[in-house]
Short mmCIF file of C-alpha atoms in Angstrom, two decimals:
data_model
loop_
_atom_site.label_atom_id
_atom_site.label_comp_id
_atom_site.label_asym_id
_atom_site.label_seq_id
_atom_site.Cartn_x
_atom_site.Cartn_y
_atom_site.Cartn_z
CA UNK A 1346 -19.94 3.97 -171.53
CA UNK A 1347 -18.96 0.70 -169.95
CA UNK A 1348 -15.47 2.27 -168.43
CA UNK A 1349 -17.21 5.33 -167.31
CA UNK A 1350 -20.14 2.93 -165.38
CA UNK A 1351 -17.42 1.09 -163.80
CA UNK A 1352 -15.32 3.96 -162.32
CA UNK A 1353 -18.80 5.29 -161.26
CA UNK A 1354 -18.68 2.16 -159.28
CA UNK A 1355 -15.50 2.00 -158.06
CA UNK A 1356 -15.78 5.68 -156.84
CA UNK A 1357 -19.21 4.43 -154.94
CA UNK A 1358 -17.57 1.89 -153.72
CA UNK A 1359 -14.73 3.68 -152.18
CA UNK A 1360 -16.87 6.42 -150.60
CA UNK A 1361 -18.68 3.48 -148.93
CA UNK A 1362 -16.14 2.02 -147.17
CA UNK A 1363 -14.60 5.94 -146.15
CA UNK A 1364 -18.21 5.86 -144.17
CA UNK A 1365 -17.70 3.05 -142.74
CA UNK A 1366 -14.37 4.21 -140.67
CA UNK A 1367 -14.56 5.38 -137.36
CA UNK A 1368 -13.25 8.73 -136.94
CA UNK A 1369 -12.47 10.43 -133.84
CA UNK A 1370 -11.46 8.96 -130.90
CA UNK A 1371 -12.34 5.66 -129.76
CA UNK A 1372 -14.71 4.56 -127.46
CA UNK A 1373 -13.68 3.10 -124.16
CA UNK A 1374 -15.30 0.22 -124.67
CA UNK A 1375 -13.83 -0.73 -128.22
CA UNK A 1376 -12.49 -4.13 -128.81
CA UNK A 1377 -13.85 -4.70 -124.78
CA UNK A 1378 -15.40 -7.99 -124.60
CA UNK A 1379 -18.69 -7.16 -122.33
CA UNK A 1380 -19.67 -9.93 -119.79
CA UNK A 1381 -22.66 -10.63 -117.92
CA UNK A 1382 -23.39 -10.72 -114.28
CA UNK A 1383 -23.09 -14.39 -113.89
CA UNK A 1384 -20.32 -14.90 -116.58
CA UNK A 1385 -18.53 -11.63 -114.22
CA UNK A 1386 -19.53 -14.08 -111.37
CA UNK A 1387 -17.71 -17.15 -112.75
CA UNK A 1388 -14.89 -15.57 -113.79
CA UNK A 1389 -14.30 -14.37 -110.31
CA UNK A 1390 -15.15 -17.56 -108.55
CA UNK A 1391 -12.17 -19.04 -111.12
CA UNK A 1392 -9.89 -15.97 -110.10
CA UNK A 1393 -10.27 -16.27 -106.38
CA UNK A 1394 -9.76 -20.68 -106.71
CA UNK A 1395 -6.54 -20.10 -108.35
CA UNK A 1396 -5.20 -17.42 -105.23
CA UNK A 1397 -6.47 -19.75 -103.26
CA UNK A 1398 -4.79 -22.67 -104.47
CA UNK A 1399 -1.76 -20.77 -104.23
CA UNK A 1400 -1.64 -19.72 -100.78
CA UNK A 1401 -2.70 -23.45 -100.24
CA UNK A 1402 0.31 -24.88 -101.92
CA UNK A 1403 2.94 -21.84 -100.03
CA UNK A 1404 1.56 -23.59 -96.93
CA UNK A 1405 -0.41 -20.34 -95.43
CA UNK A 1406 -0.72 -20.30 -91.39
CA UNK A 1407 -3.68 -18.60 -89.75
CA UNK A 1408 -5.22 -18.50 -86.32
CA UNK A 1409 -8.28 -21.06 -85.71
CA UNK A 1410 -10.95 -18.85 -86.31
CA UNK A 1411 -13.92 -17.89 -83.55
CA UNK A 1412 -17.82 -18.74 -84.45
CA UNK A 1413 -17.23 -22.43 -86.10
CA UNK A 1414 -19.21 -25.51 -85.52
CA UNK A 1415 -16.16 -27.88 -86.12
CA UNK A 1416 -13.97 -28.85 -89.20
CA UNK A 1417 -15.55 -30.19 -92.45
CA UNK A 1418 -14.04 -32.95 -93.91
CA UNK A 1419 -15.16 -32.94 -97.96
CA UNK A 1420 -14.45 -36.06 -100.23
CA UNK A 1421 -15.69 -34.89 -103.91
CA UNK A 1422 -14.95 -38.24 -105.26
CA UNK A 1423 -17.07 -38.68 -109.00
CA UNK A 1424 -19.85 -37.69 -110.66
CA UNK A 1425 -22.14 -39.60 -113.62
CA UNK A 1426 -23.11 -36.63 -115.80
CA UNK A 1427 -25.92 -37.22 -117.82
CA UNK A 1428 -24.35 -35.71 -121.57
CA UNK A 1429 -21.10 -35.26 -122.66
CA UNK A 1430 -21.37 -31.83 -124.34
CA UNK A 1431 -18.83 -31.05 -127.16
CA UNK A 1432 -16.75 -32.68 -129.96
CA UNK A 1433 -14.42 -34.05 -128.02
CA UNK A 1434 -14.31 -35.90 -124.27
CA UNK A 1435 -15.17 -33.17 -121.86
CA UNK A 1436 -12.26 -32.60 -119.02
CA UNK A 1437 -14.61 -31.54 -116.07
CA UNK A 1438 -13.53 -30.11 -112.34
CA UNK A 1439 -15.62 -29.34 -109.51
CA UNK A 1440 -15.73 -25.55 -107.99
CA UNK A 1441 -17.47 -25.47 -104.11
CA UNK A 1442 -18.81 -22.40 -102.35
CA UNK A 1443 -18.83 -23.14 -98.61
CA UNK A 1444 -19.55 -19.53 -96.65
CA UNK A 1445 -16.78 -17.63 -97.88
CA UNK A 1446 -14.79 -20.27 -99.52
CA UNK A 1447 -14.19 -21.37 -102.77
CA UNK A 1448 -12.52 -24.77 -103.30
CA UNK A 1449 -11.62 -26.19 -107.08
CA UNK A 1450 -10.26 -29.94 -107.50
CA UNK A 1451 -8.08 -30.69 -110.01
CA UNK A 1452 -9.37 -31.13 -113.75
CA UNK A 1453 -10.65 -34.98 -114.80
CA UNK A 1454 -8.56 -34.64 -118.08
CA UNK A 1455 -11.21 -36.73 -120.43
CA UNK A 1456 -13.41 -37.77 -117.84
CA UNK A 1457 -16.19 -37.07 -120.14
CA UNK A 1458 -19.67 -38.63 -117.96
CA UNK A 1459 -18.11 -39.81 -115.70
CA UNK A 1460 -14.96 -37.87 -114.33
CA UNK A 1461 -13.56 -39.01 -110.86
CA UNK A 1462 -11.62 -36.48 -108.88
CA UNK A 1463 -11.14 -37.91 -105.07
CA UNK A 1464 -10.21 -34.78 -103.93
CA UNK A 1465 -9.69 -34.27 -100.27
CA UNK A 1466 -10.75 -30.65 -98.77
CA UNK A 1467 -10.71 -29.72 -95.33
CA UNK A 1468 -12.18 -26.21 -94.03
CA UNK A 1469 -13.91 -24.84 -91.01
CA UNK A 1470 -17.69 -24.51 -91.16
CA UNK A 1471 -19.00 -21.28 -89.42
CA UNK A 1472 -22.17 -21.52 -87.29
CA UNK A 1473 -25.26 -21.19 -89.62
CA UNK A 1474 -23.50 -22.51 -92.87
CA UNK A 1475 -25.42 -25.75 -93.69
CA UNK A 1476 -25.09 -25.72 -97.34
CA UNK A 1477 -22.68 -25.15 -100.49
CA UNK A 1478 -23.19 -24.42 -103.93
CA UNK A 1479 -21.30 -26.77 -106.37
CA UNK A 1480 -20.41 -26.66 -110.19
CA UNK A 1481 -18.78 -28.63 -112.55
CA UNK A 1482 -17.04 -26.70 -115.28
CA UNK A 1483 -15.49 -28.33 -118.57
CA UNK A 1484 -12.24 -27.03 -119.23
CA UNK A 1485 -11.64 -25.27 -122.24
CA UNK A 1486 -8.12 -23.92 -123.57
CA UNK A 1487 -9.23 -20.88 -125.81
CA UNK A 1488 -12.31 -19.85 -124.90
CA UNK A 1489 -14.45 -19.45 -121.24
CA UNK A 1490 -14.95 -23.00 -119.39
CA UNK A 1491 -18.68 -24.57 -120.00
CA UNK A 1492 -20.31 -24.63 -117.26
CA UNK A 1493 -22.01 -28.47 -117.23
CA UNK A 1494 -24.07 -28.42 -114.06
CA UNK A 1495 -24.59 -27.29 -110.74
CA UNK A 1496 -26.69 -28.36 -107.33
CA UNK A 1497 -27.64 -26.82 -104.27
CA UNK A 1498 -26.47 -29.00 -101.32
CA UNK A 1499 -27.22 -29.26 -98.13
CA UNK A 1500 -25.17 -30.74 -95.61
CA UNK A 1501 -27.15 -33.53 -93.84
CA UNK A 1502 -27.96 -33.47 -90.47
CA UNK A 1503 -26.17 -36.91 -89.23
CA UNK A 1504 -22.56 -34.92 -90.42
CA UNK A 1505 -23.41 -32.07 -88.17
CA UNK A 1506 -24.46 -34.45 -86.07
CA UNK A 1507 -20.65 -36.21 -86.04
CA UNK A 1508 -21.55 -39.07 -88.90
CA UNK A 1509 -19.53 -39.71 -92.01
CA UNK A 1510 -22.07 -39.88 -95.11
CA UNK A 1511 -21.40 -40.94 -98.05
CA UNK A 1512 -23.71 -39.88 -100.75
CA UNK A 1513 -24.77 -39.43 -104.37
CA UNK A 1514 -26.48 -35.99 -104.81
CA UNK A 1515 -28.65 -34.73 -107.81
CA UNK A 1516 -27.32 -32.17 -110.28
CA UNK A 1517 -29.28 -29.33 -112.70
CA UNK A 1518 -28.16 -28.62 -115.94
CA UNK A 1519 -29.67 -28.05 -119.84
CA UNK A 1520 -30.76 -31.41 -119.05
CA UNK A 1521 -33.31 -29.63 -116.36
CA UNK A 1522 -33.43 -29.62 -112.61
CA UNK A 1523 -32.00 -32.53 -110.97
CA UNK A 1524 -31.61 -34.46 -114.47
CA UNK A 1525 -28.57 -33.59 -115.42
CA UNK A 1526 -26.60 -36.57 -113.32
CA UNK A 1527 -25.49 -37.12 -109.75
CA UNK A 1528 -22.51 -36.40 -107.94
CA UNK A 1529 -20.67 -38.62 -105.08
CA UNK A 1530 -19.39 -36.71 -102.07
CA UNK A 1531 -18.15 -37.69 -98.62
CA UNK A 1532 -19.27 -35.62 -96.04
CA UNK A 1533 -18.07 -35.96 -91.93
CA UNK A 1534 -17.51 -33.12 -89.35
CA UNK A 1535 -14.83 -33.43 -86.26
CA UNK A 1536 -14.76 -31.27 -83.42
CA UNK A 1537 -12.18 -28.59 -82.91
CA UNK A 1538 -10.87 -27.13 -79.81
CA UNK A 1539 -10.75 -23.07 -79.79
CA UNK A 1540 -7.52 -21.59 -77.59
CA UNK A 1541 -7.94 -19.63 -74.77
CA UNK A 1542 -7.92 -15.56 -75.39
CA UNK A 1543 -4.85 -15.90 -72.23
CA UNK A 1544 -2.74 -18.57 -74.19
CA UNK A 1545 0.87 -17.02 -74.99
CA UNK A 1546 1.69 -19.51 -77.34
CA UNK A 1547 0.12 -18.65 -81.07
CA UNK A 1548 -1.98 -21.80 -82.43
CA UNK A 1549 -1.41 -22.31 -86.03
CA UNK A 1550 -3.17 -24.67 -88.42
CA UNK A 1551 -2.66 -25.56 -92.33
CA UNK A 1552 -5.65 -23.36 -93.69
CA UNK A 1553 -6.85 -24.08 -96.74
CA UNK A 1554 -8.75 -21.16 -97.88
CA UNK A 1555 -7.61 -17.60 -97.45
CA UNK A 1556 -10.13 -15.00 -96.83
CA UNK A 1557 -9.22 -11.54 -98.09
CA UNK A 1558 -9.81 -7.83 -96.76
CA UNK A 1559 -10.56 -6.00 -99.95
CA UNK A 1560 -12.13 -6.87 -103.29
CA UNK A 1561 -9.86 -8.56 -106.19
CA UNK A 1562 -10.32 -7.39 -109.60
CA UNK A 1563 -14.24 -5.40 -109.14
CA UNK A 1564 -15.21 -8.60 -107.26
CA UNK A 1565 -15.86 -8.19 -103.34
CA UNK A 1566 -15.07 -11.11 -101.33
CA UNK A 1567 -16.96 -11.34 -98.32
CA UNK A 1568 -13.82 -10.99 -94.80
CA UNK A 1569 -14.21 -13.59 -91.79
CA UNK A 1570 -13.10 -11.01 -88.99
CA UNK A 1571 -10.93 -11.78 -86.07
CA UNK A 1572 -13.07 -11.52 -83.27
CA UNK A 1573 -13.18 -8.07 -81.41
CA UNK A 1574 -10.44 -7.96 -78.22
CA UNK A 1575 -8.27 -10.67 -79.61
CA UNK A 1576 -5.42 -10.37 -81.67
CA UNK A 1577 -4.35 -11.71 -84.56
CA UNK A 1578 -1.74 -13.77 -82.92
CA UNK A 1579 -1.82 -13.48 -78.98
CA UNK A 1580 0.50 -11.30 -77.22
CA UNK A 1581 2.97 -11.89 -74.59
CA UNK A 1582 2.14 -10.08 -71.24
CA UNK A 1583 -0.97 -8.35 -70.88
CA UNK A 1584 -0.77 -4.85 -73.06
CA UNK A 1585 -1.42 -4.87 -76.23
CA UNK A 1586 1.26 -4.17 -78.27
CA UNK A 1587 0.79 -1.37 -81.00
CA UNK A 1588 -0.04 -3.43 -84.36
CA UNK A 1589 2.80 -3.02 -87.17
CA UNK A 1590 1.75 -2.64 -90.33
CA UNK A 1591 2.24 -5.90 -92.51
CA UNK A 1592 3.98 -4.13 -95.48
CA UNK A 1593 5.43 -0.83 -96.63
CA UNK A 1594 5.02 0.60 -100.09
CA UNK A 1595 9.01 -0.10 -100.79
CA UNK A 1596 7.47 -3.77 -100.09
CA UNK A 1597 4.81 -3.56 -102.46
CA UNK A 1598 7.19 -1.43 -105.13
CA UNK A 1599 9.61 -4.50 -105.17
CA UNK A 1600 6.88 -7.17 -105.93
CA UNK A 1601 5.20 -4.56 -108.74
CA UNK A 1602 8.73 -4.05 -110.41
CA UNK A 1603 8.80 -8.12 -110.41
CA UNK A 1604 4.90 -8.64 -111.78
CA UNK A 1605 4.61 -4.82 -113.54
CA UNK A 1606 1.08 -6.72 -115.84
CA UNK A 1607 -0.54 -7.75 -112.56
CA UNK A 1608 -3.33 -5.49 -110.81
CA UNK A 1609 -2.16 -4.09 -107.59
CA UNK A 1610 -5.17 -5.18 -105.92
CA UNK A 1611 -4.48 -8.93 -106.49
CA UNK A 1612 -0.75 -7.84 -105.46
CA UNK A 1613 -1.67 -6.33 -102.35
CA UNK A 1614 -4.30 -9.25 -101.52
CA UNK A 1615 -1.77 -11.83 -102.08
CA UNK A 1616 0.44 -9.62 -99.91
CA UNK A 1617 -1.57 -8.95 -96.85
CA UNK A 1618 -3.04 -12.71 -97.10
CA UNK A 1619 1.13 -13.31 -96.13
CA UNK A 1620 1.27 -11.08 -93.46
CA UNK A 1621 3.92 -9.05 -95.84
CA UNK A 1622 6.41 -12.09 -96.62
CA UNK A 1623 7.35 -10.88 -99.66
CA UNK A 1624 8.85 -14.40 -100.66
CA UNK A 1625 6.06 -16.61 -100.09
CA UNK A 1626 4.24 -13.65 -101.86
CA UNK A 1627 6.61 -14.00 -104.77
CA UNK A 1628 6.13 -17.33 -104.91
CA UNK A 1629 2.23 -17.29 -104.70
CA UNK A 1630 2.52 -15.01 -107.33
CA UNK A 1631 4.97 -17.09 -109.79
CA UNK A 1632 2.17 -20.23 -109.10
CA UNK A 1633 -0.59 -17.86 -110.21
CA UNK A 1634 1.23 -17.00 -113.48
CA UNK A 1635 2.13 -20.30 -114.41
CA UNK A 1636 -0.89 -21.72 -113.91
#
């Protein structure tokens, strides 16, 4: 009786775990990890820094851009954060959104409450942008950084009005609104001189944030145009000369055959962001990996 109970059992057991398997095929969502709109948010933010960054350190030359009040000068020096949140010392860096920018520092490797960064960021502020967004993320190694907090700033008058500040500014968190520490930044704006439409030589400057014509990844990035009439880079004489495309597809084929597990869209960003120099795209793109 015993031995017949027990393969009674067994044979449950096994007819259990038969219902239990998926048969057919699978979903398109299986084994997907499903994300929110502001984890989908971050994760772009991160995606577009790190491009960024890149083109920064391949040295990426633009035109001045039309519409700006003058050039921000940004110290985001340190930060007293009200809880370090974790087992160990938390390794914080600061992410900016300035128009269509997004600026990271470098990560505060265990700068736990009080991380200092002293990172210098230069940009040019459009008419009608008078504030950024800020966060400061902990930096994780296996899983999604923490955010720790975030503000709301807005850029005081007496820097629009040509004064350097230097300021501690209030940050939200779990802690609650404007509780969760303060952050030192140091704010000034200089005046910059926009070339004449008729000037034959092209005016280059060190850009430090790229701005890019199509989304990257499902996340749209908003496009600073060049202003209607003038060209890219001025021309010499006065017709306008018929505009060249800045890549072919061989192009594009060359630098997929060398990064076959990136997306095309980042490739052809990256791409277009370097007027089709497929080295300093190659490049960019080595940075990106490695980072």
């Amino acid at each position: 009786m015993a031995t017949t109970n027990t393969s009674s059992a067994t044979a449950q057991n096994a007819q259990n775990r038969r219902a239990q398997v998926m048969i057919g095929e699978l979903p398109n969502d299986f084994l997907r990890v499903s994300y929110n709109n502001t984890q989908q948010q971050v994760m772009g933010d991160e995606r577009i820094a790190q491009i960024l960054q890149a083109q920064q350190q391949a040295g990426f030359m633009a035109p001045i851009p039309a519409n700006i009040q003058g050039r921000l000068s940004l110290t985001v020096v340190q930060a007293k954060l009200a809880k370090n949140y974790g087992i160990t010392r938390m390794d914080p860096y600061v992410r900016i959104r300035i128009g269509h920018s997004v600026i990271e520092t470098p990560t505060a490797y265990n700068g736990s409450k009080n991380p200092r960064w002293n990172k210098d960021i230069n940009l040019y502020l459009p008419h009608g942008v008078d504030s950024m967004y800020l966060e400061i993320f902990d930096e994780k190694q296996f899983t999604m950084d923490d955010r720790i907090a975030w503000a709301y700033i807005t850029i005081p008058q007496s820097v629009l009005n040509g004064d350097t500040v230097n300021e501690w500014f209030p940050l939200s968190g779990r802690q609650g609104d404007e509780k969760e520490g303060m952050i030192n930044l140091v704010m000034s704006l200089s005046e910059v001189q926009q070339p004449a439409v008729q000037s034959t030589t092209p005016i280059l400057y060190q850009q430090p944030v790229v701005y890019y014509p199509q989304p990257i990844g499902g996340f749209p990035i908003a496009v600073q145009p060049v202003p209607a009439g003038m060209p890219a880079y001025p021309q010499q004489g006065g017709t306008p000369q018929p505009q060249r495309p800045l890549y072919t597809e061989e192009d594009f084929k060359q630098v997929k055959d060398m990064f076959p597990n990136m997306e095309d869209e980042v490739i052809r960003s990256v791409l277009e962001a370097n007027r089709g120099n497929k080295d300093t795209t190659i490049n960019s793109l080595l940075q990106m990996n490695s980072d």
